[in-house]
Tab-separated table of C-alpha atoms and ligand atoms in Angstrom:
chain	number	residue	atom	x	y	z
S	1	ARG	CA	-0.289	-0.192	-0.037
S	2	ALA	CA	2.869	2.561	1.226
S	3	LYS	CA	4.210	1.594	-1.961
S	4	ALA	CA	1.589	2.300	-4.361
S	5	HIS	CA	0.842	5.586	-2.443
S	6	GLY	CA	4.568	6.736	-3.385
S	7	ARG	CA	4.553	5.562	-6.683
S	8	GLY	CA	0.888	7.401	-7.474
S	9	ARG	CA	2.867	10.632	-5.680
S	10	ALA	CA	6.133	10.150	-8.197
S	11	GLU	CA	3.109	9.784	-11.112
S	12	VAL	CA	1.885	13.323	-9.981
S	13	PHE	CA	4.751	14.689	-9.642
S	14	ASP	CA	5.914	13.382	-12.766
S	15	ASP	CA	2.594	14.748	-14.732
S	16	ALA	CA	2.612	18.646	-13.102
S	17	LEU	CA	6.190	18.345	-13.899
S	18	ARG	CA	6.011	16.945	-17.776
S	19	ALA	CA	3.136	19.898	-18.121
S	20	GLN	CA	5.443	22.340	-17.036
S	21	LEU	CA	8.028	21.371	-19.552
S	22	LEU	CA	5.798	20.762	-22.334
S	23	ALA	CA	4.311	24.841	-21.242
S	24	GLN	CA	8.064	26.030	-21.581
S	25	ALA	CA	8.541	24.327	-24.589
S	26	ALA	CA	5.557	25.737	-26.484
S	27	LEU	CA	6.769	29.232	-25.251
S	28	GLU	CA	10.340	28.734	-26.230
S	29	ARG	CA	8.815	27.761	-29.441
S	30	ALA	CA	6.220	30.924	-29.355
S	31	ILE	CA	8.718	33.205	-28.487
S	32	ALA	CA	11.155	31.954	-31.619
S	33	THR	CA	8.222	31.798	-34.071
S	34	GLY	CA	7.187	35.427	-32.923
S	35	LEU	CA	10.715	37.174	-33.240
S	36	GLY	CA	10.694	35.359	-37.298
S	37	ALA	CA	6.947	36.784	-37.359
S	38	GLY	CA	7.525	40.311	-36.423
S	39	GLU	CA	5.806	40.308	-33.171
S	40	PHE	CA	8.167	42.067	-31.101
S	41	GLU	CA	8.617	45.291	-30.584
S	42	VAL	CA	10.678	47.723	-28.524
S	43	HIS	CA	9.970	50.805	-26.234
S	44	TYR	CA	11.566	53.402	-25.276
S	45	GLN	CA	11.678	55.192	-21.447
S	46	PRO	CA	13.075	58.600	-21.321
S	47	VAL	CA	16.095	58.956	-19.122
S	48	VAL	CA	16.104	62.643	-18.206
S	49	GLU	CA	18.944	65.072	-16.454
S	50	VAL	CA	17.987	65.434	-12.973
S	51	GLY	CA	19.340	68.885	-13.627
S	52	SER	CA	17.609	70.440	-16.573
S	53	ALA	CA	14.708	67.458	-16.479
S	54	SER	CA	15.757	67.045	-20.120
S	55	ILE	CA	15.928	63.633	-22.496
S	56	ALA	CA	19.475	62.335	-22.122
S	57	GLY	CA	18.557	59.098	-23.847
S	58	TYR	CA	16.010	56.156	-24.208
S	59	GLU	CA	16.236	52.521	-22.529
S	60	ALA	CA	15.025	50.479	-24.936
S	61	LEU	CA	12.046	47.838	-23.548
S	62	VAL	CA	11.439	45.078	-25.148
S	63	ARG	CA	7.359	43.846	-25.828
S	64	TRP	CA	5.974	40.766	-27.382
S	65	ASN	CA	2.595	41.727	-29.355
S	66	ARG	CA	1.844	38.297	-29.101
S	67	SER	CA	-0.763	37.355	-32.115
S	68	GLY	CA	-4.540	37.094	-30.077
S	69	LEU	CA	-3.191	37.602	-26.571
S	70	GLY	CA	-1.741	41.465	-26.652
S	71	LEU	CA	1.112	43.156	-25.371
S	72	VAL	CA	3.034	40.797	-23.643
S	73	PRO	CA	5.348	42.354	-20.707
S	74	PRO	CA	9.168	41.134	-20.612
S	75	ASP	CA	9.190	39.596	-17.463
S	76	GLU	CA	6.742	37.108	-18.756
S	77	PHE	CA	8.948	35.722	-21.820
S	78	ILE	CA	12.813	36.791	-20.941
S	79	PRO	CA	13.026	34.525	-18.021
S	80	VAL	CA	12.116	31.349	-20.349
S	81	ALA	CA	14.644	33.205	-23.425
S	82	GLU	CA	17.063	33.194	-20.874
S	83	SER	CA	16.911	29.519	-19.867
S	84	THR	CA	17.817	29.057	-24.042
S	85	ARG	CA	20.147	30.246	-26.560
S	86	LEU	CA	16.972	32.310	-27.519
S	87	ILE	CA	17.721	35.141	-25.684
S	88	CYS	CA	20.965	35.954	-27.770
S	89	ASP	CA	18.432	35.831	-30.531
S	90	LEU	CA	16.354	38.124	-28.880
S	91	ASP	CA	18.826	40.757	-27.498
S	92	ARG	CA	20.520	40.777	-31.181
S	93	TRP	CA	17.095	41.653	-32.140
S	94	VAL	CA	16.417	44.279	-29.862
S	95	LEU	CA	20.214	45.615	-29.996
S	96	GLY	CA	19.884	45.818	-33.884
S	97	THR	CA	16.309	47.558	-33.878
S	98	ALA	CA	17.376	50.746	-30.868
S	99	THR	CA	20.286	51.642	-32.435
S	100	ARG	CA	18.904	51.745	-36.160
S	101	GLN	CA	16.114	53.743	-34.370
S	102	LEU	CA	18.490	56.410	-32.541
S	103	ALA	CA	20.333	56.444	-36.081
S	104	ALA	CA	17.462	57.258	-37.914
S	105	TRP	CA	16.289	59.753	-34.697
S	106	ARG	CA	19.330	61.478	-34.921
S	107	ALA	CA	19.126	61.599	-38.858
S	108	ALA	CA	15.617	63.804	-38.547
S	109	ALA	CA	16.841	66.002	-36.069
S	110	GLY	CA	19.421	67.377	-37.736
S	111	GLY	CA	22.220	67.569	-34.775
S	112	ALA	CA	19.683	68.092	-32.481
S	113	ALA	CA	19.625	64.934	-30.626
S	114	ASP	CA	23.569	63.778	-31.376
S	115	HIS	CA	23.578	64.256	-27.493
S	116	VAL	CA	21.149	60.866	-26.662
S	117	THR	CA	21.805	57.804	-26.325
S	118	VAL	CA	20.062	54.552	-26.137
S	119	ALA	CA	20.075	52.018	-23.315
S	120	VAL	CA	19.618	47.983	-24.198
S	121	ASN	CA	19.875	45.541	-21.721
S	122	LEU	CA	22.030	42.920	-22.333
S	123	SER	CA	21.200	38.985	-20.805
S	124	GLY	CA	24.077	37.402	-19.017
S	125	ARG	CA	23.665	34.718	-21.070
S	126	HIS	CA	24.637	36.850	-24.215
S	127	LEU	CA	27.355	38.392	-22.257
S	128	THR	CA	29.092	35.390	-21.876
S	129	ASP	CA	28.095	34.286	-25.644
S	130	ARG	CA	31.776	34.505	-27.337
S	131	ARG	CA	29.943	36.602	-30.183
S	132	VAL	CA	28.844	39.040	-28.055
S	133	VAL	CA	31.230	42.118	-28.807
S	134	ASP	CA	31.112	41.155	-32.991
S	135	ASP	CA	27.293	41.582	-32.454
S	136	VAL	CA	27.159	44.551	-30.726
S	137	ALA	CA	30.112	45.773	-33.370
S	138	ALA	CA	28.249	44.665	-36.288
S	139	ALA	CA	24.772	46.560	-34.750
S	140	LEU	CA	26.534	49.772	-34.587
S	141	ALA	CA	28.336	49.638	-38.183
S	142	ALA	CA	24.812	48.543	-40.073
S	143	ALA	CA	23.098	51.637	-38.104
S	144	GLY	CA	25.674	53.616	-38.535
S	145	LEU	CA	25.741	54.749	-34.675
S	146	PRO	CA	28.639	55.961	-33.045
S	147	ALA	CA	29.624	53.867	-30.240
S	148	ASP	CA	29.764	56.195	-27.633
S	149	ARG	CA	26.130	56.570	-27.759
S	150	LEU	CA	24.992	53.399	-27.244
S	151	VAL	CA	24.878	51.948	-23.325
S	152	LEU	CA	24.839	48.324	-22.584
S	153	GLU	CA	22.771	47.251	-19.031
S	154	VAL	CA	23.869	44.390	-17.648
S	155	THR	CA	22.949	42.877	-13.733
S	156	GLU	CA	25.397	42.790	-11.115
S	157	THR	CA	25.134	39.255	-10.886
S	158	VAL	CA	26.795	38.436	-13.949
S	159	LEU	CA	29.514	41.072	-13.261
S	160	VAL	CA	30.966	39.188	-10.269
S	161	ASP	CA	32.732	36.414	-10.148
S	162	ASP	CA	32.788	35.890	-14.061
S	163	PRO	CA	35.964	36.083	-15.996
S	164	VAL	CA	34.422	35.536	-19.288
S	165	ALA	CA	31.851	38.718	-18.964
S	166	ALA	CA	34.651	40.768	-17.130
S	167	GLU	CA	36.782	40.172	-20.750
S	168	HIS	CA	33.864	40.831	-22.708
S	169	LEU	CA	32.864	44.018	-20.919
S	170	THR	CA	36.129	45.170	-21.074
S	171	ALA	CA	36.624	44.518	-25.040
S	172	LEU	CA	32.775	46.086	-25.303
S	173	ARG	CA	34.235	49.099	-23.872
S	174	GLY	CA	36.976	49.588	-25.951
S	175	LEU	CA	34.928	49.929	-29.240
S	176	GLY	CA	33.416	52.858	-26.886
S	177	VAL	CA	30.487	51.568	-25.709
S	178	SER	CA	29.454	52.332	-22.041
S	179	ILE	CA	28.123	49.688	-19.525
S	180	ALA	CA	25.840	50.544	-17.088
S	181	ILE	CA	24.903	48.054	-14.007
S	182	ASP	CA	21.555	47.853	-14.021
S	183	ASP	CA	19.280	47.394	-10.657
S	184	PHE	CA	21.754	48.061	-8.353
S	185	GLY	CA	21.618	47.186	-4.995
S	186	THR	CA	19.906	44.037	-5.458
S	187	GLY	CA	22.619	41.401	-5.966
S	188	TYR	CA	25.591	41.111	-4.168
S	189	THR	CA	27.681	43.623	-5.377
S	190	SER	CA	29.253	46.136	-2.349
S	191	ILE	CA	29.813	49.665	-2.963
S	192	GLY	CA	34.008	49.152	-2.428
S	193	GLN	CA	33.693	46.625	-5.856
S	194	LEU	CA	32.564	49.950	-7.960
S	195	ARG	CA	35.917	50.649	-8.244
S	196	SER	CA	37.125	47.824	-9.862
S	197	LEU	CA	34.523	46.842	-11.810
S	198	PRO	CA	34.416	47.581	-16.114
S	199	VAL	CA	31.296	50.152	-15.649
S	200	ASP	CA	30.803	53.506	-16.556
S	201	THR	CA	27.102	53.876	-15.210
S	202	LEU	CA	25.375	52.838	-12.104
S	203	LYS	CA	21.485	52.493	-12.269
S	204	ILE	CA	20.356	52.380	-8.468
S	205	ASP	CA	17.348	49.950	-8.469
S	206	ARG	CA	13.680	51.498	-7.741
S	207	SER	CA	13.035	49.473	-4.876
S	208	PHE	CA	15.404	51.847	-3.254
S	209	VAL	CA	14.475	55.198	-4.956
S	210	ALA	CA	10.689	54.700	-4.067
S	211	SER	CA	11.440	53.175	-0.430
S	212	THR	CA	9.805	55.063	2.810
S	213	GLU	CA	12.090	53.136	4.991
S	214	PRO	CA	14.172	54.607	7.180
S	215	GLY	CA	18.049	55.014	6.536
S	216	HIS	CA	17.294	54.343	2.580
S	217	ASP	CA	17.467	58.046	2.150
S	218	GLN	CA	20.797	57.971	3.106
S	219	LEU	CA	21.689	54.757	1.502
S	220	VAL	CA	20.472	56.015	-1.990
S	221	ALA	CA	22.937	59.565	-0.932
S	222	LEU	CA	25.816	57.340	-0.144
S	223	MET	CA	25.192	54.896	-3.415
S	224	ILE	CA	25.782	58.358	-5.542
S	225	LYS	CA	28.335	59.833	-3.679
S	226	ALA	CA	30.312	56.215	-3.883
S	227	ALA	CA	29.386	56.218	-7.362
S	228	HIS	CA	30.785	59.497	-8.354
S	229	THR	CA	34.247	59.260	-6.115
S	230	PHE	CA	34.821	56.201	-8.665
S	231	GLY	CA	33.905	58.663	-11.780
S	232	LEU	CA	30.414	56.714	-12.717
S	233	THR	CA	27.447	58.624	-13.652
S	234	VAL	CA	24.676	57.660	-11.505
S	235	VAL	CA	20.609	57.137	-13.184
S	236	ALA	CA	18.034	56.827	-10.438
S	237	GLU	CA	15.269	54.539	-11.656
S	238	GLY	CA	11.493	54.021	-10.789
S	239	VAL	CA	10.890	57.745	-9.876
S	240	GLU	CA	7.505	58.231	-9.599
S	241	ASP	CA	6.951	61.582	-7.504
S	242	VAL	CA	8.259	65.147	-7.097
S	243	HIS	CA	9.495	63.895	-3.931
S	244	GLN	CA	11.766	61.392	-4.773
S	245	LEU	CA	13.100	64.144	-7.982
S	246	GLY	CA	13.877	66.283	-5.086
S	247	ARG	CA	15.780	64.341	-2.499
S	248	LEU	CA	17.961	63.266	-5.836
S	249	GLN	CA	17.790	66.702	-6.838
S	250	GLU	CA	19.558	67.644	-3.514
S	251	GLU	CA	22.288	64.330	-3.514
S	252	ARG	CA	23.513	65.721	-7.185
S	253	CYS	CA	22.367	62.451	-8.981
S	254	ASP	CA	22.971	62.935	-12.810
S	255	HIS	CA	20.240	61.106	-14.741
S	256	ALA	CA	16.535	59.888	-13.345
S	257	GLN	CA	14.022	57.351	-15.208
S	258	GLY	CA	10.423	56.536	-13.721
S	259	TRP	CA	6.566	57.057	-14.478
S	260	TRP	CA	6.979	60.987	-12.994
S	261	PHE	CA	8.937	61.742	-16.644
S	262	GLY	CA	7.579	59.335	-18.860
S	263	ARG	CA	6.689	55.435	-18.911
S	264	PRO	CA	8.094	53.222	-21.985
S	265	LEU	CA	6.467	54.519	-25.367
S	266	PRO	CA	6.574	52.790	-28.996
S	267	ALA	CA	9.220	54.484	-31.137
S	268	ASP	CA	6.832	56.818	-32.819
S	269	ARG	CA	5.631	58.688	-29.805
S	270	ALA	CA	9.407	58.622	-28.415
S	271	GLY	CA	10.190	60.288	-31.817
S	272	GLU	CA	8.136	63.013	-31.016
S	273	LEU	CA	9.513	64.000	-28.257
S	274	LEU	CA	12.909	64.077	-29.516
S	275	VAL	CA	12.271	65.570	-32.962
S	276	GLY	CA	8.547	65.841	-33.588
S	277	PRO	CA	6.909	63.277	-35.980
S	278	VAL	CA	9.565	60.668	-37.664
S	279	ALA	CA	9.293	56.894	-39.654
S	280	THR	CA	10.071	54.163	-37.082
S	281	ALA	CA	13.119	51.824	-37.611
S	282	GLY	CA	11.193	48.609	-38.646
V	301	LIG	P1	15.002	47.178	-15.934
V	301	LIG	O1	15.609	46.718	-17.299
V	301	LIG	O2	15.499	47.109	-14.915
V	301	LIG	O3	14.545	48.396	-16.975
V	301	LIG	C1	13.103	48.865	-15.844
V	301	LIG	C2	11.777	48.488	-15.340
V	301	LIG	O4	11.123	49.337	-14.832
V	301	LIG	C3	10.995	48.489	-16.732
V	301	LIG	O5	10.432	47.210	-16.567
V	301	LIG	C4	10.360	49.685	-16.857
V	301	LIG	O6	9.170	49.824	-17.444
V	301	LIG	C5	10.350	49.534	-15.348
V	301	LIG	N1	9.776	51.043	-14.703
V	301	LIG	C6	10.089	52.130	-15.431
V	301	LIG	N2	10.220	53.061	-14.411
V	301	LIG	C7	8.964	52.796	-13.654
V	301	LIG	C8	8.301	53.576	-12.378
V	301	LIG	O7	8.482	54.648	-12.431
V	301	LIG	N3	7.685	52.805	-11.469
V	301	LIG	C9	7.951	51.221	-12.063
V	301	LIG	N4	7.020	50.610	-10.948
V	301	LIG	N5	8.251	50.297	-12.950
V	301	LIG	C10	9.450	50.620	-13.193
V	301	LIG	P2	10.099	46.416	-18.106
V	301	LIG	O8	10.082	46.867	-19.191
V	301	LIG	O9	8.464	45.379	-17.513
V	301	LIG	O10	11.054	45.380	-18.218
V	301	LIG	C11	11.973	44.433	-16.805
V	301	LIG	C12	13.013	43.822	-17.111
V	301	LIG	O11	12.912	43.039	-18.504
V	301	LIG	C13	13.869	45.028	-17.729
V	301	LIG	O12	13.997	45.756	-16.232
V	301	LIG	C14	15.071	43.971	-17.928
V	301	LIG	O13	15.963	43.444	-16.819
V	301	LIG	C15	13.963	42.810	-18.796
V	301	LIG	N6	14.061	43.584	-20.356
V	301	LIG	C16	13.159	44.290	-20.859
V	301	LIG	N7	13.633	44.328	-22.120
V	301	LIG	C17	15.089	43.433	-22.151
V	301	LIG	C18	15.339	43.217	-23.476
V	301	LIG	O14	15.389	43.698	-24.488
V	301	LIG	N8	16.564	42.537	-23.413
V	301	LIG	C19	16.751	41.891	-21.669
V	301	LIG	N9	17.962	40.832	-22.235
V	301	LIG	N10	15.923	41.974	-20.749
V	301	LIG	C20	15.050	42.998	-21.242
V	302	LIG	MG1	17.584	48.223	-17.951
V	303	LIG	MG1	16.606	48.326	-13.757
V	304	LIG	MG1	14.985	45.007	-14.185
């Protein structure tokens, strides 16, 4: 009886696991198909200068316009794509689209958007892929975008303890591209490590920026001070109200991003903010 019971439980577990694996495989196929069918699009969220409130750049954020299901947010498909090599295809597509888009805006603005940067999120899996440096160089060349207008965002976890990641970041910086640490404060990087990491920009995670917990204001101030000491530019993520902005101004934070300034926008509307109506890069 105990044996039968045990086997029954194993079967239930097997069934659940099998269903989960099948669902995952189906999602992977749908992502691959959707990528081929042009179902993905890039939205652009303004990154503004804290001092002047003018647009310093945009962060490119991928969306999946899945047939019949509407706009799917990245949290629902990036983790699945990251469990396979699909994430490299997806990130490469976003990189190509975003660099071409900024080049198109620059051309349309006739010099007035030359200072604007575009930030693209790079998965750890792509960062450690041996083709990543060639991929980035090829995207810049195809778009005709100067390397110093591109920012690559990577999370802390891939930065620490991975010699391949560090080597690739150094090579990418050698191209002239900037590197930002995304969601800083949520991983295990200490403020002291900022000195030795091959990065240019620190993005403070919105959980700190939006926090009302005692001590978090001082923590944000400390991160900004330390980053500046090490020569890094600081972006505060997830700024949702004017009180948060006021604090960041006091602490001399360089850039800020969040709903207070603007949500991620489809390319045509982001372009209008910069240069008036322009064509979007396909
Ligand atoms: P992230 O890179 O940290 O991007 C910031 C996220 O915060 C975005 O979510 C953005 O819409 C959201 N956000 C911005 N301002 C505010 C605010 O004021 N309040 C709140 N509550 N949220 C705000 P999104 O677009 O859903 O992207 C989620 C994550 O998915 C990104 O986090 C990034 O890690 C990943 N991701 C997005 N696009 C790509 C991509 O092309 N490639 C890869 N590998 N990952 C991507
Ligand atoms: Mg990011
Ligand atoms: Mg972030
Ligand atoms: Mg994130």
